[in-house]
mmCIF file of C-alpha atoms in Angstrom:
data_model
loop_
_atom_site.group_PDB
_atom_site.id
_atom_site.type_symbol
_atom_site.label_atom_id
_atom_site.label_comp_id
_atom_site.label_asym_id
_atom_site.label_seq_id
_atom_site.Cartn_x
_atom_site.Cartn_y
_atom_site.Cartn_z
ATOM 1 C CA UNK A 1 50.576 38.038 -23.924
ATOM 2 C CA UNK A 2 46.940 37.090 -23.119
ATOM 3 C CA UNK A 3 46.502 39.802 -20.466
ATOM 4 C CA UNK A 4 47.623 43.344 -21.134
ATOM 5 C CA UNK A 5 46.134 44.911 -17.996
ATOM 6 C CA UNK A 6 44.927 43.970 -14.540
ATOM 7 C CA UNK A 7 41.405 45.028 -15.541
ATOM 8 C CA UNK A 8 41.506 42.603 -18.462
ATOM 9 C CA UNK A 9 42.711 39.823 -16.167
ATOM 10 C CA UNK A 10 40.065 40.642 -13.574
ATOM 11 C CA UNK A 11 37.334 40.459 -16.205
ATOM 12 C CA UNK A 12 38.588 37.021 -17.267
ATOM 13 C CA UNK A 13 38.436 35.862 -13.646
ATOM 14 C CA UNK A 14 34.802 36.935 -13.374
ATOM 15 C CA UNK A 15 33.734 35.273 -16.634
ATOM 16 C CA UNK A 16 34.008 31.575 -15.786
ATOM 17 C CA UNK A 17 32.074 28.737 -17.458
ATOM 18 C CA UNK A 18 29.973 26.684 -15.066
ATOM 19 C CA UNK A 19 30.673 23.195 -16.394
ATOM 20 C CA UNK A 20 28.163 20.680 -17.720
ATOM 21 C CA UNK A 21 25.381 19.646 -15.343
ATOM 22 C CA UNK A 22 24.092 17.284 -18.025
ATOM 23 C CA UNK A 23 27.386 15.376 -18.248
ATOM 24 C CA UNK A 24 27.723 15.118 -14.467
ATOM 25 C CA UNK A 25 24.117 13.924 -14.152
ATOM 26 C CA UNK A 26 24.682 11.293 -16.830
ATOM 27 C CA UNK A 27 27.624 9.918 -14.852
ATOM 28 C CA UNK A 28 25.572 9.849 -11.663
ATOM 29 C CA UNK A 29 22.783 7.925 -13.410
ATOM 30 C CA UNK A 30 25.210 5.344 -14.766
ATOM 31 C CA UNK A 31 26.847 4.953 -11.362
ATOM 32 C CA UNK A 32 23.475 3.939 -9.935
ATOM 33 C CA UNK A 33 23.189 1.065 -12.448
ATOM 34 C CA UNK A 34 26.611 -0.513 -11.748
ATOM 35 C CA UNK A 35 27.120 -3.713 -9.787
ATOM 36 C CA UNK A 36 27.598 -2.181 -6.350
ATOM 37 C CA UNK A 37 25.429 -0.647 -3.668
ATOM 38 C CA UNK A 38 24.648 2.916 -4.639
ATOM 39 C CA UNK A 39 27.307 5.306 -3.336
ATOM 40 C CA UNK A 40 29.558 2.474 -2.148
ATOM 41 C CA UNK A 41 32.597 3.769 -4.051
ATOM 42 C CA UNK A 42 32.393 7.022 -2.115
ATOM 43 C CA UNK A 43 34.468 9.831 -3.539
ATOM 44 C CA UNK A 44 35.447 7.734 -6.568
ATOM 45 C CA UNK A 45 31.897 8.220 -7.839
ATOM 46 C CA UNK A 46 32.067 11.960 -7.252
ATOM 47 C CA UNK A 47 35.436 12.143 -9.022
ATOM 48 C CA UNK A 48 33.983 10.515 -12.139
ATOM 49 C CA UNK A 49 31.138 13.038 -12.165
ATOM 50 C CA UNK A 50 33.602 15.897 -11.569
ATOM 51 C CA UNK A 51 35.649 14.802 -14.594
ATOM 52 C CA UNK A 52 32.524 14.677 -16.729
ATOM 53 C CA UNK A 53 31.319 18.088 -15.584
ATOM 54 C CA UNK A 54 34.536 19.900 -16.437
ATOM 55 C CA UNK A 55 35.416 17.920 -19.565
ATOM 56 C CA UNK A 56 31.816 18.352 -20.777
ATOM 57 C CA UNK A 57 31.590 14.646 -21.697
ATOM 58 C CA UNK A 58 29.041 12.040 -20.592
ATOM 59 C CA UNK A 59 31.874 9.522 -20.704
ATOM 60 C CA UNK A 60 35.062 11.195 -19.459
ATOM 61 C CA UNK A 61 38.536 10.185 -20.618
ATOM 62 C CA UNK A 62 42.123 10.454 -19.429
ATOM 63 C CA UNK A 63 44.078 9.971 -22.627
ATOM 64 C CA UNK A 64 46.168 13.130 -22.249
ATOM 65 C CA UNK A 65 47.287 14.051 -18.742
ATOM 66 C CA UNK A 66 50.015 16.617 -18.151
ATOM 67 C CA UNK A 67 51.994 17.837 -15.159
ATOM 68 C CA UNK A 68 53.069 21.468 -15.410
ATOM 69 C CA UNK A 69 55.848 22.442 -12.998
ATOM 70 C CA UNK A 70 56.607 26.157 -12.856
ATOM 71 C CA UNK A 71 59.905 27.346 -11.364
ATOM 72 C CA UNK A 72 60.795 30.772 -10.003
ATOM 73 C CA UNK A 73 63.225 32.512 -7.658
ATOM 74 C CA UNK A 74 62.391 34.837 -4.784
ATOM 75 C CA UNK A 75 64.045 37.980 -3.492
ATOM 76 C CA UNK A 76 62.655 37.375 -0.017
ATOM 77 C CA UNK A 77 65.213 34.583 0.438
ATOM 78 C CA UNK A 78 67.592 37.422 1.375
ATOM 79 C CA UNK A 79 65.757 37.433 4.712
ATOM 80 C CA UNK A 80 67.042 33.935 5.562
ATOM 81 C CA UNK A 81 63.659 32.229 5.149
ATOM 82 C CA UNK A 82 64.896 28.976 3.552
ATOM 83 C CA UNK A 83 67.199 26.170 4.618
ATOM 84 C CA UNK A 84 68.554 25.934 1.052
ATOM 85 C CA UNK A 85 70.264 28.557 -1.136
ATOM 86 C CA UNK A 86 68.354 29.988 -4.092
ATOM 87 C CA UNK A 87 70.698 28.376 -6.649
ATOM 88 C CA UNK A 88 69.030 25.069 -5.841
ATOM 89 C CA UNK A 89 66.059 26.154 -7.977
ATOM 90 C CA UNK A 90 68.181 26.133 -11.141
ATOM 91 C CA UNK A 91 69.898 22.913 -10.074
ATOM 92 C CA UNK A 92 66.572 21.164 -9.540
ATOM 93 C CA UNK A 93 65.280 22.314 -12.923
ATOM 94 C CA UNK A 94 68.331 20.582 -14.402
ATOM 95 C CA UNK A 95 67.524 17.520 -12.305
ATOM 96 C CA UNK A 96 63.991 17.485 -13.717
ATOM 97 C CA UNK A 97 65.429 17.627 -17.229
ATOM 98 C CA UNK A 98 67.719 14.702 -16.402
ATOM 99 C CA UNK A 99 64.855 12.608 -15.040
ATOM 100 C CA UNK A 100 66.298 12.389 -11.535
ATOM 101 C CA UNK A 101 63.604 14.006 -9.389
ATOM 102 C CA UNK A 102 60.659 12.443 -7.589
ATOM 103 C CA UNK A 103 58.222 14.083 -9.998
ATOM 104 C CA UNK A 104 59.848 12.328 -12.962
ATOM 105 C CA UNK A 105 59.160 8.936 -11.408
ATOM 106 C CA UNK A 106 55.637 9.800 -10.255
ATOM 107 C CA UNK A 107 54.634 11.285 -13.611
ATOM 108 C CA UNK A 108 55.833 8.179 -15.410
ATOM 109 C CA UNK A 109 53.863 5.874 -13.118
ATOM 110 C CA UNK A 110 50.769 8.071 -13.481
ATOM 111 C CA UNK A 111 50.978 8.039 -17.283
ATOM 112 C CA UNK A 112 51.387 11.814 -17.352
ATOM 113 C CA UNK A 113 53.531 14.011 -19.550
ATOM 114 C CA UNK A 114 55.858 16.307 -17.588
ATOM 115 C CA UNK A 115 56.563 19.861 -18.680
ATOM 116 C CA UNK A 116 58.867 22.075 -16.579
ATOM 117 C CA UNK A 117 58.659 25.814 -17.188
ATOM 118 C CA UNK A 118 61.388 28.047 -15.652
ATOM 119 C CA UNK A 119 60.434 31.688 -15.261
ATOM 120 C CA UNK A 120 63.315 34.206 -15.365
ATOM 121 C CA UNK A 121 65.365 32.260 -12.826
ATOM 122 C CA UNK A 122 68.289 34.658 -13.182
ATOM 123 C CA UNK A 123 66.047 37.513 -12.012
ATOM 124 C CA UNK A 124 64.467 36.841 -8.618
ATOM 125 C CA UNK A 125 61.319 38.693 -7.672
ATOM 126 C CA UNK A 126 61.651 41.709 -5.411
ATOM 127 C CA UNK A 127 62.098 41.179 -1.692
ATOM 128 C CA UNK A 128 58.542 41.855 -0.589
ATOM 129 C CA UNK A 129 59.691 43.144 2.781
ATOM 130 C CA UNK A 130 61.091 46.113 0.867
ATOM 131 C CA UNK A 131 59.260 46.361 -2.486
ATOM 132 C CA UNK A 132 56.447 44.558 -4.306
ATOM 133 C CA UNK A 133 57.511 41.094 -5.429
ATOM 134 C CA UNK A 134 56.350 42.011 -8.944
ATOM 135 C CA UNK A 135 55.157 45.153 -10.605
ATOM 136 C CA UNK A 136 52.060 44.963 -12.770
ATOM 137 C CA UNK A 137 53.961 44.177 -15.953
ATOM 138 C CA UNK A 138 55.975 41.327 -14.405
ATOM 139 C CA UNK A 139 52.890 39.887 -12.736
ATOM 140 C CA UNK A 140 50.860 39.899 -15.942
ATOM 141 C CA UNK A 141 53.765 38.326 -17.852
ATOM 142 C CA UNK A 142 53.968 35.453 -15.364
ATOM 143 C CA UNK A 143 50.191 34.968 -15.291
ATOM 144 C CA UNK A 144 50.163 34.944 -19.091
ATOM 145 C CA UNK A 145 52.981 32.378 -19.218
ATOM 146 C CA UNK A 146 50.916 30.051 -17.062
ATOM 147 C CA UNK A 147 47.745 30.744 -19.016
ATOM 148 C CA UNK A 148 49.453 29.850 -22.272
ATOM 149 C CA UNK A 149 50.872 26.594 -20.912
ATOM 150 C CA UNK A 150 47.447 24.911 -20.708
ATOM 151 C CA UNK A 151 46.027 23.532 -23.954
ATOM 152 C CA UNK A 152 42.495 22.489 -24.816
ATOM 153 C CA UNK A 153 43.523 18.938 -25.751
ATOM 154 C CA UNK A 154 44.326 18.058 -22.117
ATOM 155 C CA UNK A 155 41.955 15.763 -20.232
ATOM 156 C CA UNK A 156 43.471 16.542 -16.833
ATOM 157 C CA UNK A 157 46.275 18.814 -15.671
ATOM 158 C CA UNK A 158 48.373 18.759 -12.504
ATOM 159 C CA UNK A 159 50.200 21.832 -11.258
ATOM 160 C CA UNK A 160 53.494 21.792 -9.396
ATOM 161 C CA UNK A 161 56.211 24.263 -8.510
ATOM 162 C CA UNK A 162 59.875 24.620 -7.722
ATOM 163 C CA UNK A 163 61.210 27.727 -6.045
ATOM 164 C CA UNK A 164 63.488 27.965 -3.043
ATOM 165 C CA UNK A 165 61.781 30.113 -0.425
ATOM 166 C CA UNK A 166 58.322 29.900 -1.981
ATOM 167 C CA UNK A 167 56.457 28.716 1.108
ATOM 168 C CA UNK A 168 57.091 32.245 2.402
ATOM 169 C CA UNK A 169 55.036 33.983 -0.330
ATOM 170 C CA UNK A 170 52.467 31.179 -0.074
ATOM 171 C CA UNK A 171 52.009 31.896 3.625
ATOM 172 C CA UNK A 172 51.952 35.649 2.979
ATOM 173 C CA UNK A 173 49.231 35.284 0.324
ATOM 174 C CA UNK A 174 47.198 33.017 2.628
ATOM 175 C CA UNK A 175 47.422 35.497 5.493
ATOM 176 C CA UNK A 176 46.489 38.392 3.221
ATOM 177 C CA UNK A 177 43.484 36.559 1.734
ATOM 178 C CA UNK A 178 42.116 34.929 4.880
ATOM 179 C CA UNK A 179 43.552 36.848 7.829
ATOM 180 C CA UNK A 180 44.860 35.518 11.116
ATOM 181 C CA UNK A 181 48.388 36.876 10.926
ATOM 182 C CA UNK A 182 51.664 35.457 9.700
ATOM 183 C CA UNK A 183 52.257 32.922 12.470
ATOM 184 C CA UNK A 184 49.004 31.080 11.711
ATOM 185 C CA UNK A 185 50.091 30.313 8.161
ATOM 186 C CA UNK A 186 53.847 29.887 8.421
ATOM 187 C CA UNK A 187 55.578 26.499 8.556
ATOM 188 C CA UNK A 188 59.123 25.237 8.248
ATOM 189 C CA UNK A 189 59.141 24.786 4.466
ATOM 190 C CA UNK A 190 62.340 23.023 3.452
ATOM 191 C CA UNK A 191 63.166 22.490 7.120
ATOM 192 C CA UNK A 192 64.259 25.759 8.698
ATOM 193 C CA UNK A 193 65.241 25.704 12.362
ATOM 194 C CA UNK A 194 63.488 27.717 15.068
ATOM 195 C CA UNK A 195 65.469 30.856 14.238
ATOM 196 C CA UNK A 196 64.636 30.440 10.547
ATOM 197 C CA UNK A 197 60.954 30.074 11.373
ATOM 198 C CA UNK A 198 61.060 33.344 13.305
ATOM 199 C CA UNK A 199 62.732 35.020 10.304
ATOM 200 C CA UNK A 200 59.961 33.736 8.015
ATOM 201 C CA UNK A 201 57.220 35.041 10.281
ATOM 202 C CA UNK A 202 58.985 38.379 10.657
ATOM 203 C CA UNK A 203 59.427 38.713 6.880
ATOM 204 C CA UNK A 204 55.770 37.921 6.217
ATOM 205 C CA UNK A 205 54.600 40.380 8.857
ATOM 206 C CA UNK A 206 56.823 43.039 7.282
ATOM 207 C CA UNK A 207 55.400 42.283 3.838
ATOM 208 C CA UNK A 208 51.806 42.457 5.044
ATOM 209 C CA UNK A 209 52.483 45.792 6.700
ATOM 210 C CA UNK A 210 54.408 47.296 3.789
ATOM 211 C CA UNK A 211 51.781 46.320 1.207
ATOM 212 C CA UNK A 212 48.681 46.953 3.327
ATOM 213 C CA UNK A 213 47.102 49.095 0.607
ATOM 214 C CA UNK A 214 47.195 46.171 -1.842
ATOM 215 C CA UNK A 215 45.500 43.690 0.481
ATOM 216 C CA UNK A 216 41.939 44.587 -0.498
ATOM 217 C CA UNK A 217 42.490 43.179 -3.987
ATOM 218 C CA UNK A 218 43.309 39.476 -4.566
ATOM 219 C CA UNK A 219 45.293 40.349 -7.694
ATOM 220 C CA UNK A 220 47.201 43.029 -5.813
ATOM 221 C CA UNK A 221 48.015 40.481 -3.115
ATOM 222 C CA UNK A 222 49.311 37.979 -5.671
ATOM 223 C CA UNK A 223 51.549 40.596 -7.298
ATOM 224 C CA UNK A 224 52.898 42.249 -4.153
ATOM 225 C CA UNK A 225 53.506 39.104 -2.074
ATOM 226 C CA UNK A 226 53.763 36.237 -4.552
ATOM 227 C CA UNK A 227 56.246 34.953 -7.083
ATOM 228 C CA UNK A 228 56.468 34.232 -10.773
ATOM 229 C CA UNK A 229 55.731 30.520 -10.412
ATOM 230 C CA UNK A 230 52.737 31.269 -8.190
ATOM 231 C CA UNK A 231 51.429 33.824 -10.677
ATOM 232 C CA UNK A 232 51.891 31.290 -13.479
ATOM 233 C CA UNK A 233 49.913 28.670 -11.526
ATOM 234 C CA UNK A 234 47.163 31.249 -11.059
ATOM 235 C CA UNK A 235 47.120 31.877 -14.807
ATOM 236 C CA UNK A 236 47.171 28.172 -15.607
ATOM 237 C CA UNK A 237 44.262 27.526 -13.225
ATOM 238 C CA UNK A 238 42.289 30.257 -14.965
ATOM 239 C CA UNK A 239 43.127 28.893 -18.420
ATOM 240 C CA UNK A 240 42.055 25.397 -17.409
ATOM 241 C CA UNK A 241 38.658 26.741 -16.385
ATOM 242 C CA UNK A 242 38.196 28.597 -19.656
ATOM 243 C CA UNK A 243 39.286 25.565 -21.712
ATOM 244 C CA UNK A 244 37.326 22.875 -19.859
ATOM 245 C CA UNK A 245 40.302 21.079 -18.315
ATOM 246 C CA UNK A 246 39.932 19.642 -14.781
ATOM 247 C CA UNK A 247 42.791 20.475 -12.382
ATOM 248 C CA UNK A 248 44.591 18.620 -9.608
ATOM 249 C CA UNK A 249 46.258 21.073 -7.248
ATOM 250 C CA UNK A 250 49.385 19.965 -5.425
ATOM 251 C CA UNK A 251 50.468 21.286 -2.023
ATOM 252 C CA UNK A 252 50.529 24.523 -0.053
ATOM 253 C CA UNK A 253 52.258 26.677 -2.653
ATOM 254 C CA UNK A 254 50.008 25.587 -5.521
ATOM 255 C CA UNK A 255 46.879 26.021 -3.433
ATOM 256 C CA UNK A 256 47.930 29.480 -2.274
ATOM 257 C CA UNK A 257 48.762 30.407 -5.866
ATOM 258 C CA UNK A 258 45.262 29.482 -7.038
ATOM 259 C CA UNK A 259 43.440 30.869 -3.987
ATOM 260 C CA UNK A 260 43.016 34.446 -5.289
ATOM 261 C CA UNK A 261 40.706 33.070 -7.978
ATOM 262 C CA UNK A 262 38.379 31.794 -5.256
ATOM 263 C CA UNK A 263 38.286 35.268 -3.732
ATOM 264 C CA UNK A 264 37.501 36.856 -7.083
ATOM 265 C CA UNK A 265 34.741 34.380 -7.990
ATOM 266 C CA UNK A 266 32.741 32.277 -5.490
ATOM 267 C CA UNK A 267 33.069 29.170 -7.677
ATOM 268 C CA UNK A 268 36.517 30.025 -8.991
ATOM 269 C CA UNK A 269 38.096 26.713 -7.970
ATOM 270 C CA UNK A 270 35.136 24.420 -8.647
ATOM 271 C CA UNK A 271 37.067 22.776 -11.487
ATOM 272 C CA UNK A 272 39.913 21.818 -9.135
ATOM 273 C CA UNK A 273 40.470 19.028 -6.645
ATOM 274 C CA UNK A 274 42.987 19.174 -3.817
ATOM 275 C CA UNK A 275 45.227 16.206 -4.531
ATOM 276 C CA UNK A 276 46.603 15.993 -1.008
ATOM 277 C CA UNK A 277 47.150 17.863 2.218
ATOM 278 C CA UNK A 278 50.824 18.471 2.820
ATOM 279 C CA UNK A 279 52.763 18.482 6.072
ATOM 280 C CA UNK A 280 53.338 22.237 5.709
ATOM 281 C CA UNK A 281 51.282 23.614 8.562
ATOM 282 C CA UNK A 282 49.302 26.210 6.633
ATOM 283 C CA UNK A 283 48.040 23.870 3.941
ATOM 284 C CA UNK A 284 45.303 22.132 5.920
ATOM 285 C CA UNK A 285 44.003 25.517 7.110
ATOM 286 C CA UNK A 286 44.030 26.840 3.562
ATOM 287 C CA UNK A 287 42.133 23.851 2.173
ATOM 288 C CA UNK A 288 39.548 24.267 4.917
ATOM 289 C CA UNK A 289 39.194 27.965 4.117
ATOM 290 C CA UNK A 290 38.661 27.114 0.444
ATOM 291 C CA UNK A 291 36.332 24.163 1.096
ATOM 292 C CA UNK A 292 38.629 21.729 -0.735
ATOM 293 C CA UNK A 293 38.828 18.327 1.003
ATOM 294 C CA UNK A 294 42.081 16.566 0.055
ATOM 295 C CA UNK A 295 42.190 13.165 -1.628
ATOM 296 C CA UNK A 296 45.386 12.065 0.151
ATOM 297 C CA UNK A 297 47.103 12.732 3.478
ATOM 298 C CA UNK A 298 50.565 11.164 3.329
ATOM 299 C CA UNK A 299 52.679 13.661 5.250
ATOM 300 C CA UNK A 300 54.360 14.869 2.055
ATOM 301 C CA UNK A 301 55.911 18.327 1.687
ATOM 302 C CA UNK A 302 58.072 18.070 -1.419
ATOM 303 C CA UNK A 303 56.157 20.159 -3.925
ATOM 304 C CA UNK A 304 57.068 19.567 -7.588
ATOM 305 C CA UNK A 305 53.495 18.381 -8.241
ATOM 306 C CA UNK A 306 54.299 15.133 -6.426
ATOM 307 C CA UNK A 307 51.033 14.842 -4.517
ATOM 308 C CA UNK A 308 49.007 15.791 -7.582
ATOM 309 C CA UNK A 309 50.728 13.081 -9.595
ATOM 310 C CA UNK A 310 49.898 10.473 -6.983
ATOM 311 C CA UNK A 311 46.266 11.551 -7.124
ATOM 312 C CA UNK A 312 46.168 10.962 -10.900
ATOM 313 C CA UNK A 313 46.168 7.268 -10.082
ATOM 314 C CA UNK A 314 43.075 7.710 -7.928
ATOM 315 C CA UNK A 315 41.337 9.637 -10.700
ATOM 316 C CA UNK A 316 42.256 6.899 -13.176
ATOM 317 C CA UNK A 317 40.822 4.309 -10.800
ATOM 318 C CA UNK A 318 37.582 6.274 -10.488
ATOM 319 C CA UNK A 319 37.270 6.512 -14.258
ATOM 320 C CA UNK A 320 38.088 2.834 -14.839
ATOM 321 C CA UNK A 321 35.386 1.735 -12.413
ATOM 322 C CA UNK A 322 32.916 4.076 -14.082
ATOM 323 C CA UNK A 323 33.657 3.008 -17.651
ATOM 324 C CA UNK A 324 34.410 -0.697 -17.219
ATOM 325 C CA UNK A 325 32.155 -2.055 -14.482
ATOM 326 C CA UNK A 326 29.151 -4.013 -15.606
ATOM 327 C CA UNK A 327 25.633 -2.887 -14.866
ATOM 328 C CA UNK A 328 23.271 -5.125 -12.914
ATOM 329 C CA UNK A 329 21.455 -5.934 -16.157
ATOM 330 C CA UNK A 330 24.646 -6.728 -18.082
ATOM 331 C CA UNK A 331 26.007 -8.993 -15.350
ATOM 332 C CA UNK A 332 22.712 -10.686 -14.542
ATOM 333 C CA UNK A 333 23.031 -9.628 -10.903
ATOM 334 C CA UNK A 334 19.834 -9.098 -8.931
ATOM 335 C CA UNK A 335 19.189 -5.601 -7.654
ATOM 336 C CA UNK A 336 17.763 -5.048 -4.201
#
């Protein structure tokens, strides 16, 4: 296990490489020579430079792209916070394995390898209205599982999740990190009715009150209010930074899972892009709080890494323009 204590994990969160200014600057210089008005490709130009910075290459590449989907179950579902029963998590993991889910199709189209990682699905986390979702040992095990899932050979990684009820811990973590109370961050998730929404808000308020002593520490928040798949996404985001792998974050749950790193280090999520803003009400607020403008806004709220996979195609387009366009000199086109 990479992390044997919270202090060891905290130290790893504070020791983050800054990325390569030289590689990003080289991309920017090349962009200014290509057959287009300078800056006319907008964020596509910035995406190419972002890839270069975090890959540490003057000429980035996307030969090996992976989608990591982490799955976990949540004790807080006992509070009636989801429209679906918790056994759906296991059933959907089987659906992923059979190739029948949306993420299977989107990963194939994006040219990305899909890896689904279930985390102790037979043992839900604790109901955080009553007890911490995870004790220190369980939290570190989940973080370490995510950390170990990212490998240095990746050129880009997308994170996704599957876990019935997991918009509840995502909202709880967001409220604990950024304040404003449960109602500000809580949406309908899988489609709960008005009564279900009230139950979600009530459960989150109870969790925030019960674990008030943990709320000063981002790691304590993630353990007390989160879930195994969220902890794994946190660990995977940290590993990607240490290994020089750029990250596309998916929706509300993934963003909330990674958010504690931004509270531990002011540039903790600089190696990530927000792939999209989901229809879950707290996601837009969370992206604004983190300063992460989304690439897409398609009204999606599926999870699974679906929005991140769609954004791979945008990143590929940015890279193709950067690597394959002719310069003014090569094309014989007059500059202004």
